[in-house]
CSV table of N, CA and C in Angstrom, one decimal:
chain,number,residue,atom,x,y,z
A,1,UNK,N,107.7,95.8,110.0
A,1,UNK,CA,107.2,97.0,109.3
A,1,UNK,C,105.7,97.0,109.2
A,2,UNK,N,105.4,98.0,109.7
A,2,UNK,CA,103.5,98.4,108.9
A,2,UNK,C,103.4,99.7,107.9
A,3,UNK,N,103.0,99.5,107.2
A,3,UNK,CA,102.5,100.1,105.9
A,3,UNK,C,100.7,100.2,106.5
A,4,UNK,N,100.9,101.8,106.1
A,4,UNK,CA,99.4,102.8,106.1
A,4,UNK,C,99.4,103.5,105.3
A,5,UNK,N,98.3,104.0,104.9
A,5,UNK,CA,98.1,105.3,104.4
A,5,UNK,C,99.1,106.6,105.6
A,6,UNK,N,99.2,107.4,105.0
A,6,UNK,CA,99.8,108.8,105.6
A,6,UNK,C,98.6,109.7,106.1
A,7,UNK,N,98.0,109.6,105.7
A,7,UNK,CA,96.5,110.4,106.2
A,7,UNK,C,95.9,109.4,107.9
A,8,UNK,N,96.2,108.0,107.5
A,8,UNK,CA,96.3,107.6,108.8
A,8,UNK,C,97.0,107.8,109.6
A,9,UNK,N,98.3,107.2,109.4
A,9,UNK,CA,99.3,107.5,110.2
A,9,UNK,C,99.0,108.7,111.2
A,10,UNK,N,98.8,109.9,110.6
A,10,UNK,CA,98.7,111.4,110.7
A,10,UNK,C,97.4,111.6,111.8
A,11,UNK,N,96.5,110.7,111.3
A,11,UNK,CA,95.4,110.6,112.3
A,11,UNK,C,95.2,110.1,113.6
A,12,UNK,N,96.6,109.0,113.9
A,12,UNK,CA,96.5,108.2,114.8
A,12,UNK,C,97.5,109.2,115.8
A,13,UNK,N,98.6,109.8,114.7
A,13,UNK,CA,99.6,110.2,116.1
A,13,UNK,C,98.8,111.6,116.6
A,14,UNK,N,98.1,112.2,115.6
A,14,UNK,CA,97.2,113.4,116.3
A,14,UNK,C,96.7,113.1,117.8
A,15,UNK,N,96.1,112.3,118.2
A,15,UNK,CA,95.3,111.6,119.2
A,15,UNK,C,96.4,111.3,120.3
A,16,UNK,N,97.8,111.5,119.8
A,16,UNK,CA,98.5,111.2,121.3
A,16,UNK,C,98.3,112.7,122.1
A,17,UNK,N,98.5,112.1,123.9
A,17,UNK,CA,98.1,113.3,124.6
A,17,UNK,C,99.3,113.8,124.5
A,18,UNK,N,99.5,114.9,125.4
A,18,UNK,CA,100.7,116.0,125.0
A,18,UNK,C,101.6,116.2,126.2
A,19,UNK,N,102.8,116.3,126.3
A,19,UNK,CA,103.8,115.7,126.9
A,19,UNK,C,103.2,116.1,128.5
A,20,UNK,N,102.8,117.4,128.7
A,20,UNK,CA,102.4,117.9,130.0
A,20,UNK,C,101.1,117.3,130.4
A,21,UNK,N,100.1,116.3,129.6
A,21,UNK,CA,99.4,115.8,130.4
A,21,UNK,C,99.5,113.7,130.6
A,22,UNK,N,100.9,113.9,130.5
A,22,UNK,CA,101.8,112.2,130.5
A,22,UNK,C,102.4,112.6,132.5
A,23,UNK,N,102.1,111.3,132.7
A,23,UNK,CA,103.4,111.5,134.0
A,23,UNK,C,104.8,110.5,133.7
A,24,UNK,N,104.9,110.4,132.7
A,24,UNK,CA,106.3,109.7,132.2
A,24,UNK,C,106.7,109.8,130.8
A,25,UNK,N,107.4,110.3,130.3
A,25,UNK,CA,107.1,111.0,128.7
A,25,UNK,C,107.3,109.4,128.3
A,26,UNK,N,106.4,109.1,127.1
A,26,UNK,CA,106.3,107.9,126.0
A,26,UNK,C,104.9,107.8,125.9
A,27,UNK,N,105.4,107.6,123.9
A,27,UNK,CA,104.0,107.4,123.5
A,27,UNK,C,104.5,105.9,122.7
A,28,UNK,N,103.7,104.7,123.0
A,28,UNK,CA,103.7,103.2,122.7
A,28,UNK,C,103.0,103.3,121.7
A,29,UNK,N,104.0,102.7,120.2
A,29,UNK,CA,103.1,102.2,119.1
A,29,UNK,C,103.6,100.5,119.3
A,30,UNK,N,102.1,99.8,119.0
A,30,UNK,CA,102.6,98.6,118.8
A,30,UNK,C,101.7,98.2,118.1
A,31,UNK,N,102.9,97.3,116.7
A,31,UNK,CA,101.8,96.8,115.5
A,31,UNK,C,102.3,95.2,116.0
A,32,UNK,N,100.5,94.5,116.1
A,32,UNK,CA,100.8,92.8,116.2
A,32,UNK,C,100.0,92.3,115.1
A,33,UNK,N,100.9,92.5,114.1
A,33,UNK,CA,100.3,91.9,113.0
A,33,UNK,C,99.2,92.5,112.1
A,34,UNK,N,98.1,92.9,112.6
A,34,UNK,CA,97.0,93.3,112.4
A,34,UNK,C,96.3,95.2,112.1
A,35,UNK,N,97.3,95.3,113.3
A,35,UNK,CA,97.0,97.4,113.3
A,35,UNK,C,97.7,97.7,114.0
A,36,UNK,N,97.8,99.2,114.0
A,36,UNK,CA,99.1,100.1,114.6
A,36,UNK,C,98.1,100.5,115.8
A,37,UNK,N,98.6,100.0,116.9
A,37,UNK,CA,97.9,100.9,118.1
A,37,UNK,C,98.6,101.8,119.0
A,38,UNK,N,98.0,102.8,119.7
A,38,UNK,CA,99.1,103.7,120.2
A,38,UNK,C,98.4,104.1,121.4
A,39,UNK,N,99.5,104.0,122.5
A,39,UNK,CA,98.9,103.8,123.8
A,39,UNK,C,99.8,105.1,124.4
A,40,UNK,N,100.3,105.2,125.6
A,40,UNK,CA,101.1,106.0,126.4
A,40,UNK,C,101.8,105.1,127.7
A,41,UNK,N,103.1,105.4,128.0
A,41,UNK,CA,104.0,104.4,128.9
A,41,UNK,C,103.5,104.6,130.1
A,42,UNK,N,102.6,105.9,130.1
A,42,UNK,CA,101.8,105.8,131.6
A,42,UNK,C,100.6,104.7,131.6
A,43,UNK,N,99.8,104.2,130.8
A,43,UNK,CA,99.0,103.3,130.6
A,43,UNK,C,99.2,102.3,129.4
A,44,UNK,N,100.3,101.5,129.7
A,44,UNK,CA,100.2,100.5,127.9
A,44,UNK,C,99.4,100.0,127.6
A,45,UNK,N,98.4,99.8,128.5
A,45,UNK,CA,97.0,98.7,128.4
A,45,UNK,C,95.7,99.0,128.0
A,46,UNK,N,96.3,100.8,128.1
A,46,UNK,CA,95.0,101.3,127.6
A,46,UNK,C,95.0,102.2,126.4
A,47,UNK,N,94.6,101.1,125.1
A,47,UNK,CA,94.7,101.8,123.5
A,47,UNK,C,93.6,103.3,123.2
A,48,UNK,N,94.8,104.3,123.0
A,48,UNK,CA,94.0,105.6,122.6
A,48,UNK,C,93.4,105.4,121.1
A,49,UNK,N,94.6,104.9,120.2
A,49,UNK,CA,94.2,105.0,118.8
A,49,UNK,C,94.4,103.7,118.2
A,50,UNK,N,93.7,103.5,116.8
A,50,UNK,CA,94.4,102.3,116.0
A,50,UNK,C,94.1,102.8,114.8
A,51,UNK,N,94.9,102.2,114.3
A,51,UNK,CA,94.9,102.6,112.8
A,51,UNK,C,95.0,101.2,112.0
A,52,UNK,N,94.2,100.8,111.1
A,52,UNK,CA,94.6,99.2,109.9
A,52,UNK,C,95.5,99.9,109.4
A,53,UNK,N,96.4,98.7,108.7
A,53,UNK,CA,97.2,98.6,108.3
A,53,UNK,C,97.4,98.1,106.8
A,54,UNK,N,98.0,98.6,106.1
A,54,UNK,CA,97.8,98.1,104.6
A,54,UNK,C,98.8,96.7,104.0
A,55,UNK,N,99.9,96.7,104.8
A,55,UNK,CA,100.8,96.0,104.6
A,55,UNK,C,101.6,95.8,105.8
A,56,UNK,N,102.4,94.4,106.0
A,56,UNK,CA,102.7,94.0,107.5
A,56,UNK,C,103.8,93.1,107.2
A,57,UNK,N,104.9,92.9,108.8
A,57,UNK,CA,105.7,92.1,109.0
A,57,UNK,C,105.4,91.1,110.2
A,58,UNK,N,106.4,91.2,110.5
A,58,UNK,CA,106.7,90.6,111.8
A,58,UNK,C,105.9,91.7,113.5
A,59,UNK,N,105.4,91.5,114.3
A,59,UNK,CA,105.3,92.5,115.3
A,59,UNK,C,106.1,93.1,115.8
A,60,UNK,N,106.3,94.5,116.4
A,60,UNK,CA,107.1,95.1,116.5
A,60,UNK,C,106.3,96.3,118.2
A,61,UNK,N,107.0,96.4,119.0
A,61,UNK,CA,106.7,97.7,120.1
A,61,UNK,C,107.6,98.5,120.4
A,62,UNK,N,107.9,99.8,120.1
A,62,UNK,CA,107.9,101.2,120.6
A,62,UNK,C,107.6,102.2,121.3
A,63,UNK,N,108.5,102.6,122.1
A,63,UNK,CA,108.1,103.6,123.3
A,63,UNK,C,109.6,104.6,122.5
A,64,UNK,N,108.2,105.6,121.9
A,64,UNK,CA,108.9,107.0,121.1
A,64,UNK,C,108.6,108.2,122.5
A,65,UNK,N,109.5,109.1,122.7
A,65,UNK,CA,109.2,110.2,123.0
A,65,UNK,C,108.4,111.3,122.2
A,66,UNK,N,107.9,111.9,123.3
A,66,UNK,CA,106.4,112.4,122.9
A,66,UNK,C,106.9,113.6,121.8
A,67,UNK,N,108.3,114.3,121.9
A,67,UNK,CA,108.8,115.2,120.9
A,67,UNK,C,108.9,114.9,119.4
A,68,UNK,N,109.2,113.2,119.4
A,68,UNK,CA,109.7,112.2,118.4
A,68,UNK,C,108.0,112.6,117.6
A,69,UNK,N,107.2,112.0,118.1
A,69,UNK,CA,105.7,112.0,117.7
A,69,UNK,C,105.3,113.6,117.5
A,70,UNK,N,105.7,114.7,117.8
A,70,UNK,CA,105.0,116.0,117.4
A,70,UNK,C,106.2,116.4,115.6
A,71,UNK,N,106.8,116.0,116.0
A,71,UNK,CA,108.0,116.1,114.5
A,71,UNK,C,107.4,115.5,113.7
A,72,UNK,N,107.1,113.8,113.3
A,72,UNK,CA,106.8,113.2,112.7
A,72,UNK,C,105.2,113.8,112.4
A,73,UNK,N,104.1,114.3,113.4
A,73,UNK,CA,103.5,115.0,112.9
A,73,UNK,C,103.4,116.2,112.1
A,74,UNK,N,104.3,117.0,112.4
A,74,UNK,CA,104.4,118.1,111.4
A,74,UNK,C,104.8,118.0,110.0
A,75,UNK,N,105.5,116.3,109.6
A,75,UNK,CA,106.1,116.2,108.7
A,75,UNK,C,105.2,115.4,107.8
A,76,UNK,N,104.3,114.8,108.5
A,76,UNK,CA,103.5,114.3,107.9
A,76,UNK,C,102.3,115.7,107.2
A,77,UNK,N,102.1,116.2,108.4
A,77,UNK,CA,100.9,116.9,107.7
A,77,UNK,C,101.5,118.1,106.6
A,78,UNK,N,102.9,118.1,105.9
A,78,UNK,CA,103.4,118.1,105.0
A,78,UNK,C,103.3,117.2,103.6
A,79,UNK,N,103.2,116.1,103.9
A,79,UNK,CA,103.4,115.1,103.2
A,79,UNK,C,101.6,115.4,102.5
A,80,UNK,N,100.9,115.3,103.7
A,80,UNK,CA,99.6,115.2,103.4
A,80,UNK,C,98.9,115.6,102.0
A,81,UNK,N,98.9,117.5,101.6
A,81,UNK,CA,98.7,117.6,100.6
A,81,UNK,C,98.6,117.1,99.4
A,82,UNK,N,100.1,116.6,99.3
A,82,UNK,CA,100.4,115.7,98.0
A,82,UNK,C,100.2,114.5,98.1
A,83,UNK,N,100.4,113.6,99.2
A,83,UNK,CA,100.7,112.0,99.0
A,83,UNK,C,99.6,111.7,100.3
A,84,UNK,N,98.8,112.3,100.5
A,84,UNK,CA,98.0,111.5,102.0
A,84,UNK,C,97.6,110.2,101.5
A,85,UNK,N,97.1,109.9,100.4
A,85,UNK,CA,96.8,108.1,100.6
A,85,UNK,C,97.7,107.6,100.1
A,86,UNK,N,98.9,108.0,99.7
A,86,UNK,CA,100.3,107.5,99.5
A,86,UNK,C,100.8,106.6,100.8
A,87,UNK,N,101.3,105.2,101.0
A,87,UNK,CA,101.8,104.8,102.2
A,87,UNK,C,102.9,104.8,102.3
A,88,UNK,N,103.1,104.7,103.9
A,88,UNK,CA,104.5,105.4,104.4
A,88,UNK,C,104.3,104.1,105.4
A,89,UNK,N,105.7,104.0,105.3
A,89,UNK,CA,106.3,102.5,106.3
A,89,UNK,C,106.6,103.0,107.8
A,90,UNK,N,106.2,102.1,108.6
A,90,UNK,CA,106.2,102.8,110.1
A,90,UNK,C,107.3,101.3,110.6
A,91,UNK,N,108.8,101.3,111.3
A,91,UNK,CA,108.9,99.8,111.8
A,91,UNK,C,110.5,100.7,112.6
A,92,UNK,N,110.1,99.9,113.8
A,92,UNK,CA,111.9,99.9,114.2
A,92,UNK,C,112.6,99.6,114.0
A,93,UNK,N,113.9,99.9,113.8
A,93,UNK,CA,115.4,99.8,113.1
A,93,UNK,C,116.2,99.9,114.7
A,94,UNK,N,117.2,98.7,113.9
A,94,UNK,CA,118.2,98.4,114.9
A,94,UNK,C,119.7,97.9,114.5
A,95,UNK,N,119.7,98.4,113.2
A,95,UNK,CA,121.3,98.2,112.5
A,95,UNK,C,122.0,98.7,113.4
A,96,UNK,N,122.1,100.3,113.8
A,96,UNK,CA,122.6,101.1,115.1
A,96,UNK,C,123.0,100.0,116.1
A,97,UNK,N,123.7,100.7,117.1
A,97,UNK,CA,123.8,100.0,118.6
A,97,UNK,C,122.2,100.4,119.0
A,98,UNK,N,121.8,101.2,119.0
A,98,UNK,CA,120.5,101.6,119.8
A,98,UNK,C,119.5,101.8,119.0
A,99,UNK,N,118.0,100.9,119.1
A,99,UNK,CA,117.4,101.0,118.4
A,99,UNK,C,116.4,102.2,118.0
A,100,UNK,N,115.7,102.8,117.0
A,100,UNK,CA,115.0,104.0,116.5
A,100,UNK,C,114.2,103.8,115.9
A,101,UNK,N,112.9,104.3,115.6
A,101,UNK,CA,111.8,104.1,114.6
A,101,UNK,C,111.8,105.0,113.7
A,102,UNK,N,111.8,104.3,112.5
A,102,UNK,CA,111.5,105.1,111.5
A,102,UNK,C,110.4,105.4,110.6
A,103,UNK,N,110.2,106.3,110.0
A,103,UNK,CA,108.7,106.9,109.2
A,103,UNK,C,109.8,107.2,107.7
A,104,UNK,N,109.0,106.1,106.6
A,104,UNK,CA,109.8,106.1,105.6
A,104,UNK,C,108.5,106.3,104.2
A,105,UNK,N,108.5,107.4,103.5
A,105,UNK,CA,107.5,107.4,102.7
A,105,UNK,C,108.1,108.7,101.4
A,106,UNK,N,107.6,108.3,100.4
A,106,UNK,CA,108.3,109.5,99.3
A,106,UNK,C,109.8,109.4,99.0
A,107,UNK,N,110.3,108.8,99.4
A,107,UNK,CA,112.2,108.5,99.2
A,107,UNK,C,112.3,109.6,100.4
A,108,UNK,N,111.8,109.9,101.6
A,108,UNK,CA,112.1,110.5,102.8
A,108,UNK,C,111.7,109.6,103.9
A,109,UNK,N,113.2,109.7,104.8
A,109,UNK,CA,113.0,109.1,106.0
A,109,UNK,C,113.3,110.1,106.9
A,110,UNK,N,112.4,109.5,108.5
A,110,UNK,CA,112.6,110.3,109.4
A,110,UNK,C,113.0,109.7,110.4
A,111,UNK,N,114.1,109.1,111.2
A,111,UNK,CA,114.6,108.3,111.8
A,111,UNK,C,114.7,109.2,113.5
A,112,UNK,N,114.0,108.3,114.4
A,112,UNK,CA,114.0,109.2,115.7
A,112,UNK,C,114.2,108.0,117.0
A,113,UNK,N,114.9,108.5,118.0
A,113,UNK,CA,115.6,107.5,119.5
A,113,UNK,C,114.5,107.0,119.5
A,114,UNK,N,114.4,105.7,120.8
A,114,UNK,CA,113.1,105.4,121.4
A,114,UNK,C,113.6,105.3,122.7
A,115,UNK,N,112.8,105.2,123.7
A,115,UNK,CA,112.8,104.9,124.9
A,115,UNK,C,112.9,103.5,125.1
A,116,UNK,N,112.3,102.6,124.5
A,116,UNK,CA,112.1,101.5,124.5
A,116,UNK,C,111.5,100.6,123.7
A,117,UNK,N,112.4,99.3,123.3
A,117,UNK,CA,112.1,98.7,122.1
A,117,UNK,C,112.4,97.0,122.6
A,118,UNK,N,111.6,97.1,123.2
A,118,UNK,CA,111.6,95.3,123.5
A,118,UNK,C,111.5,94.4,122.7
A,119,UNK,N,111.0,94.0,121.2
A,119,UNK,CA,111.0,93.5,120.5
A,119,UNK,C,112.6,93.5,119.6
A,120,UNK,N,113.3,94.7,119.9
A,120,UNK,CA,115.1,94.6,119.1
A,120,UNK,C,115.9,93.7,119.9
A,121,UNK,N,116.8,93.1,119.5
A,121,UNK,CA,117.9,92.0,119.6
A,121,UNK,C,118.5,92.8,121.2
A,122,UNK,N,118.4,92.6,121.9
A,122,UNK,CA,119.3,92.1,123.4
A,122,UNK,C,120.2,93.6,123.5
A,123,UNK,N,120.5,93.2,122.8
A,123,UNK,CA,122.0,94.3,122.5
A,123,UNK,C,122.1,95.4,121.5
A,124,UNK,N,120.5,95.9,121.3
A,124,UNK,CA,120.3,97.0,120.4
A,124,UNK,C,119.4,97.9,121.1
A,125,UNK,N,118.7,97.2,122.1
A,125,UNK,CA,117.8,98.4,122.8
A,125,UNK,C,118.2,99.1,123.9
A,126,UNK,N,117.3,100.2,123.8
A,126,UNK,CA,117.9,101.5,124.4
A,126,UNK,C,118.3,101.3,125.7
């Protein structure tokens, strides 16, 4: 799990490009310890955004669909008014058979597929 401010969060997924200029839909967040960075499955090597982090686990990599990230945007800049320096938990989940990332902040979660989650147990990724 990474823990941010919501005003970050919100800033980092703004900056992903938009599905029609991807040649493979996925937007890669990957926290290693340190900050949330968010790349694209067409380039994972090349970091668009980063955001610090307030609070941390274990590392974690996701490949969300680019729909997954315009939702979570809209719901964030919801959130923003009231709670933007309020933090909201960013981490993949893999209780499911298939694993999902979730955006958990305010007693609201927003649980969405991934394309790809290499860091879940063998038999949880997508």
């Amino acid at each position: 799990m990474a823990q941010l401010k919501i005003r970050d969060l919100y800033e980092l997924l703004r900056q992903a490009p938009l599905r029609r200029d991807l040649e493979q839909d996925g937007i890669r967040l990957v926290y290693d310890g340190t900050a949330l960075d968010m790349s694209t499955a067409d380039a994972p090597d090349t970091v668009i955004a980063r955001a610090g982090i307030c609070e941390f686990t274990e590392p974690w990599e996701v490949t969300a669909y680019r729909a997954s990230i315009t939702s979570t945007e809209v719901w964030l800049r919801i959130l923003i008014g009231e709670h933007g320096d309020h933090l909201i938990d960013v981490s993949p989940f893999w209780a499911r058979r298939s694993a999902a990332i979730t955006f958990t902040a305010g007693g609201h979660t927003a649980t969405f597929p991934v394309i790809a989650c290499p860091t879940a147990p063998a038999d949880r990724r997508p």
